[in-house]
Amino acid sequence: MEKKIRVLVAKVGLDGHDRGAKVLARFLRDSGFEVIYTGLHRTPQEVAMAAVDEDVDVIGISLHSGAHLALVPKVIRYIREYGGNPDEMLILVGGVIPTDDIGELKKMGVDEVFIPGTPISQIVEFIKTELPKKRMKNES
Amino acid sequence: MTTIDEKRKEWEEKCLKPWLQKAGQREEKFETLSGIEVKTVYDPADIEHIDFIRDIAYPGEFPYTRGVYPNMYRGRFWTMRQFSGFGTAEDTNRRWKMLLEEGETGLSTAFDFPTLMGVDSDDPLADGEVGKVGVAIDTLKDFEILFDGIPLDQVSTSFTINPPAGIILAMYVAIAEKQGVPKEKIRGTIQNDMLKEFHAQNTLVLPPEPSIKIIVDIFEWGIENVPKFNLISISGYHIREAGSTAVQELAFTIADGMAYVEAAMERGIDVDRLAPQLSFFFNSHNDFFEEIAKFRAARRMWAKIMRDEYGAKNPRSWWLKFHTQTAGCSLTAQQPLNNVVRTTIQAMAAVLGGTQSLHTNSFDEAWALPSEEAVRVALRTQQIIAYESGIPNVVDPLAGSYYVEWLTDKMERLAWKYIEDIRKMGDGSMLRGVLRGIENGFFVREISDAAARYQREIEEGKRVVVGVNKFTIDEELKIPILKVDPEVQRRQIERLRKVKAERDNEAVREALEWLRSAAENNENVMFPIMEAVKSYATIGEIMGVLKDVYGTYKKPIII
């Protein structure tokens, strides 16, 4: 049997808006992914630790607090520090993210940013097509 | 003579049926956003069981279905109150003054997450969050700047904050004193609704039981000290934003309201003294008639509950007064100008539903905090409804609509069903029932299930979201987006250090010790909080003492 894609759905920072994260977690599970949800109010260290411990293929970070430019790069940095390789994972961000910041986040190593209203089917599709591509790129 | 029943049957057979065979209809069945199935058309038979005098009556009269005031907006428009705040106290003070100049009639404060969670701007947990989604407040010093040039005897201010609600109320009172305004005269609202935080919004610090204890402390203190202030805003808004249906929003909000009244009565507070200082807060979503019905049902339910269940004697205690915000969760990042239209429909529903104050969302809020232009259009939306539409000139104009009355009644029945279930969970007590529902995950699960159902309908295309799953375009975002100055955090921490260096640290220590002993000995914590605030203790220091005494709360993970 083919190994299921493992996804960590994470809330980082102080905001409590977890509707999107939880709905996403449910839908990814229903779409055949293995899903771990961190729960609320996690620090970047906690999220990075979970990503490494759980050996996930994809990490989806949800933020509505405007703190994405401060917190997301920290998560990526700690993943490396804890012995994980962020280049082998798909790193996705979702939530209220201004357009200008989307480019910034991508420069920091985020693969894609999903804004409010994005159909989850689009996220599922993205993971399925982009994960193998990113892995291939990393191996070559 | 032909009866309505006979006429309807004849219409169905001879008129509707042949038409359907020929022309068909868009869907097999039609439902409201809450999933209530609606018929093709409604007629007097649908509201036969509704008695005009008993269930609808006149505005300003029990059961207040049509509004709490006899002439509603013919006397005065609702308060136009835009939820607003970002960056430092200076930034927010400027935005407030702009809004007041543009014709806003009340203030509403958005705090950043560190403030909402009761941590100071220099706490490691606050890193990256200071001033981002609201104004950063650490000490009374920030409040002095925030309200600089704003006369507290002339405006009313709403504070959307929960675990540190008592601290913020104390700060407002302290500012009033500095301005020479007697605290008996200040008007406004603190949200102070922890129950909905456990169900939905998740600004969680202390466990449920001590949270309720402190809320009742605020009631007790507030009745004596700030008689014109709403001491709580019992909020369905966030329950709805988390994905609930309108029926759940209605039911859980009323249930929470009952829990607070019971908690206050257990303390020995006279229900008639508390009731006039209770207020509510609802969401207004896209299903126009369902929202109007929800507001009308809420008023009728609360009047019955206060009079018949809790024995309130003063008619003023039977009023459900509420603030409304249009549905943030309905806004799309795609084609953001479409949000102006959504917000207009939702705002009209709020006005037709008889709201006391209204926040209209700005069209850019799926991207960031509102820019000046976006918030201006949002405020203008209210002003156009108020001054141009003619809607406010007749009270409750939809009363007697077969559909609206049927739907009001239906919403009420469905909400009662939930309330009875919750009461059963608490063996007859709403307070215990709600606490039990928090403990066993009842509320969170109900809301999550509804959110998933809603999303599934969008994914499957059963529910159309214009610009998202239908009528989409390739677009480049052209609207300007507000940027919060990244220097805010540094400046705020600097100010905090300066205050700490200049204040009387002995006075702070004494006030915090008093607070600790009050909390440990089950005394009212508002007196020492007032003292601590005046001595420039920080929010983090004050909440720190409460966390020490009561412990903190970690929410169980339920997807």
PDB file of N, CA and C in Angstrom, chain A residues 4-5 14 20 24 28 34-35 48 51 64 68 77-78 80 85-86 88-89 93 96-98 100 107 114 126:
ATOM      1  N   LYS A   4       0.619   7.002   3.087  1.00  0.00           N
ATOM      2  CA  LYS A   4      -0.240   8.192   3.081  1.00  0.00           C
ATOM      3  C   LYS A   4       0.588   9.446   3.288  1.00  0.00           C
ATOM      4  N   ILE A   5       0.163  10.533   2.629  1.00  0.00           N
ATOM      5  CA  ILE A   5       0.836  11.819   2.840  1.00  0.00           C
ATOM      6  C   ILE A   5       0.477  12.338   4.238  1.00  0.00           C
ATOM      7  N   LEU A  14      -1.041  33.797  18.901  1.00  0.00           N
ATOM      8  CA  LEU A  14      -2.071  33.962  19.920  1.00  0.00           C
ATOM      9  C   LEU A  14      -3.499  33.950  19.372  1.00  0.00           C
ATOM     10  N   GLY A  20     -10.853  27.748   9.987  1.00  0.00           N
ATOM     11  CA  GLY A  20     -10.213  27.338   8.744  1.00  0.00           C
ATOM     12  C   GLY A  20      -9.316  26.135   8.954  1.00  0.00           C
ATOM     13  N   LEU A  24     -10.071  22.500   7.370  1.00  0.00           N
ATOM     14  CA  LEU A  24      -9.035  21.965   6.481  1.00  0.00           C
ATOM     15  C   LEU A  24      -8.593  20.580   6.960  1.00  0.00           C
ATOM     16  N   LEU A  28      -8.833  17.275   4.661  1.00  0.00           N
ATOM     17  CA  LEU A  28      -7.632  16.549   4.234  1.00  0.00           C
ATOM     18  C   LEU A  28      -7.738  15.096   4.671  1.00  0.00           C
ATOM     19  N   GLU A  34      -2.999  11.706   6.056  1.00  0.00           N
ATOM     20  CA  GLU A  34      -2.905  11.503   7.497  1.00  0.00           C
ATOM     21  C   GLU A  34      -2.697  12.881   8.109  1.00  0.00           C
ATOM     22  N   VAL A  35      -3.552  13.267   9.041  1.00  0.00           N
ATOM     23  CA  VAL A  35      -3.536  14.656   9.502  1.00  0.00           C
ATOM     24  C   VAL A  35      -3.269  14.745  10.998  1.00  0.00           C
ATOM     25  N   ALA A  48       7.392  23.493  15.085  1.00  0.00           N
ATOM     26  CA  ALA A  48       8.541  22.886  14.411  1.00  0.00           C
ATOM     27  C   ALA A  48       8.841  21.502  15.007  1.00  0.00           C
ATOM     28  N   ALA A  51       6.416  19.013  13.757  1.00  0.00           N
ATOM     29  CA  ALA A  51       6.661  18.666  12.351  1.00  0.00           C
ATOM     30  C   ALA A  51       7.804  17.653  12.246  1.00  0.00           C
ATOM     31  N   HIS A  64      -4.354  34.290  11.429  1.00  0.00           N
ATOM     32  CA  HIS A  64      -5.234  35.429  11.141  1.00  0.00           C
ATOM     33  C   HIS A  64      -4.804  36.637  11.952  1.00  0.00           C
ATOM     34  N   HIS A  68       2.289  36.755  10.658  1.00  0.00           N
ATOM     35  CA  HIS A  68       2.911  35.724   9.801  1.00  0.00           C
ATOM     36  C   HIS A  68       4.370  36.017   9.461  1.00  0.00           C
ATOM     37  N   ARG A  77      12.973  28.001  10.554  1.00  0.00           N
ATOM     38  CA  ARG A  77      14.299  27.954  11.154  1.00  0.00           C
ATOM     39  C   ARG A  77      14.400  26.845  12.214  1.00  0.00           C
ATOM     40  N   TYR A  78      13.368  26.743  13.051  1.00  0.00           N
ATOM     41  CA  TYR A  78      13.412  25.724  14.111  1.00  0.00           C
ATOM     42  C   TYR A  78      13.320  24.305  13.548  1.00  0.00           C
ATOM     43  N   ARG A  80      14.744  23.247  10.897  1.00  0.00           N
ATOM     44  CA  ARG A  80      16.142  22.945  10.580  1.00  0.00           C
ATOM     45  C   ARG A  80      16.937  22.657  11.862  1.00  0.00           C
ATOM     46  N   ASN A  85      14.222  18.749   7.601  1.00  0.00           N
ATOM     47  CA  ASN A  85      14.639  19.437   6.384  1.00  0.00           C
ATOM     48  C   ASN A  85      13.421  20.092   5.708  1.00  0.00           C
ATOM     49  N   PRO A  86      13.280  21.396   5.883  1.00  0.00           N
ATOM     50  CA  PRO A  86      12.117  22.076   5.308  1.00  0.00           C
ATOM     51  C   PRO A  86      12.077  22.016   3.785  1.00  0.00           C
ATOM     52  N   GLU A  88      12.387  19.410   2.106  1.00  0.00           N
ATOM     53  CA  GLU A  88      11.709  18.166   1.729  1.00  0.00           C
ATOM     54  C   GLU A  88      10.217  18.205   2.039  1.00  0.00           C
ATOM     55  N   MET A  89       9.811  19.255   2.720  1.00  0.00           N
ATOM     56  CA  MET A  89       8.387  19.370   3.075  1.00  0.00           C
ATOM     57  C   MET A  89       7.739  20.446   2.222  1.00  0.00           C
ATOM     58  N   VAL A  93       0.877  28.231   3.884  1.00  0.00           N
ATOM     59  CA  VAL A  93       0.344  29.177   4.850  1.00  0.00           C
ATOM     60  C   VAL A  93      -1.067  29.552   4.412  1.00  0.00           C
ATOM     61  N   VAL A  96      -5.522  35.318   6.746  1.00  0.00           N
ATOM     62  CA  VAL A  96      -5.608  36.700   6.287  1.00  0.00           C
ATOM     63  C   VAL A  96      -4.188  37.216   6.071  1.00  0.00           C
ATOM     64  N   ILE A  97      -3.755  37.202   4.813  1.00  0.00           N
ATOM     65  CA  ILE A  97      -2.381  37.567   4.464  1.00  0.00           C
ATOM     66  C   ILE A  97      -2.427  38.618   3.353  1.00  0.00           C
ATOM     67  N   PRO A  98      -1.924  39.828   3.617  1.00  0.00           N
ATOM     68  CA  PRO A  98      -1.916  40.854   2.562  1.00  0.00           C
ATOM     69  C   PRO A  98      -1.082  40.422   1.354  1.00  0.00           C
ATOM     70  N   ASP A 100       1.103  41.827  -0.568  1.00  0.00           N
ATOM     71  CA  ASP A 100       2.541  42.103  -0.559  1.00  0.00           C
ATOM     72  C   ASP A 100       3.305  41.072   0.245  1.00  0.00           C
ATOM     73  N   LYS A 107       9.582  34.068  -0.472  1.00  0.00           N
ATOM     74  CA  LYS A 107      11.040  34.229  -0.409  1.00  0.00           C
ATOM     75  C   LYS A 107      11.610  33.529   0.819  1.00  0.00           C
ATOM     76  N   PHE A 114      -2.586  30.402   0.855  1.00  0.00           N
ATOM     77  CA  PHE A 114      -4.002  30.296   0.501  1.00  0.00           C
ATOM     78  C   PHE A 114      -4.813  31.329   1.279  1.00  0.00           C
ATOM     79  N   PHE A 126      -3.162  20.957  -4.966  1.00  0.00           N
ATOM     80  CA  PHE A 126      -1.828  21.548  -4.873  1.00  0.00           C
ATOM     81  C   PHE A 126      -0.856  20.580  -4.194  1.00  0.00           C
TER      82      PHE A 126
END
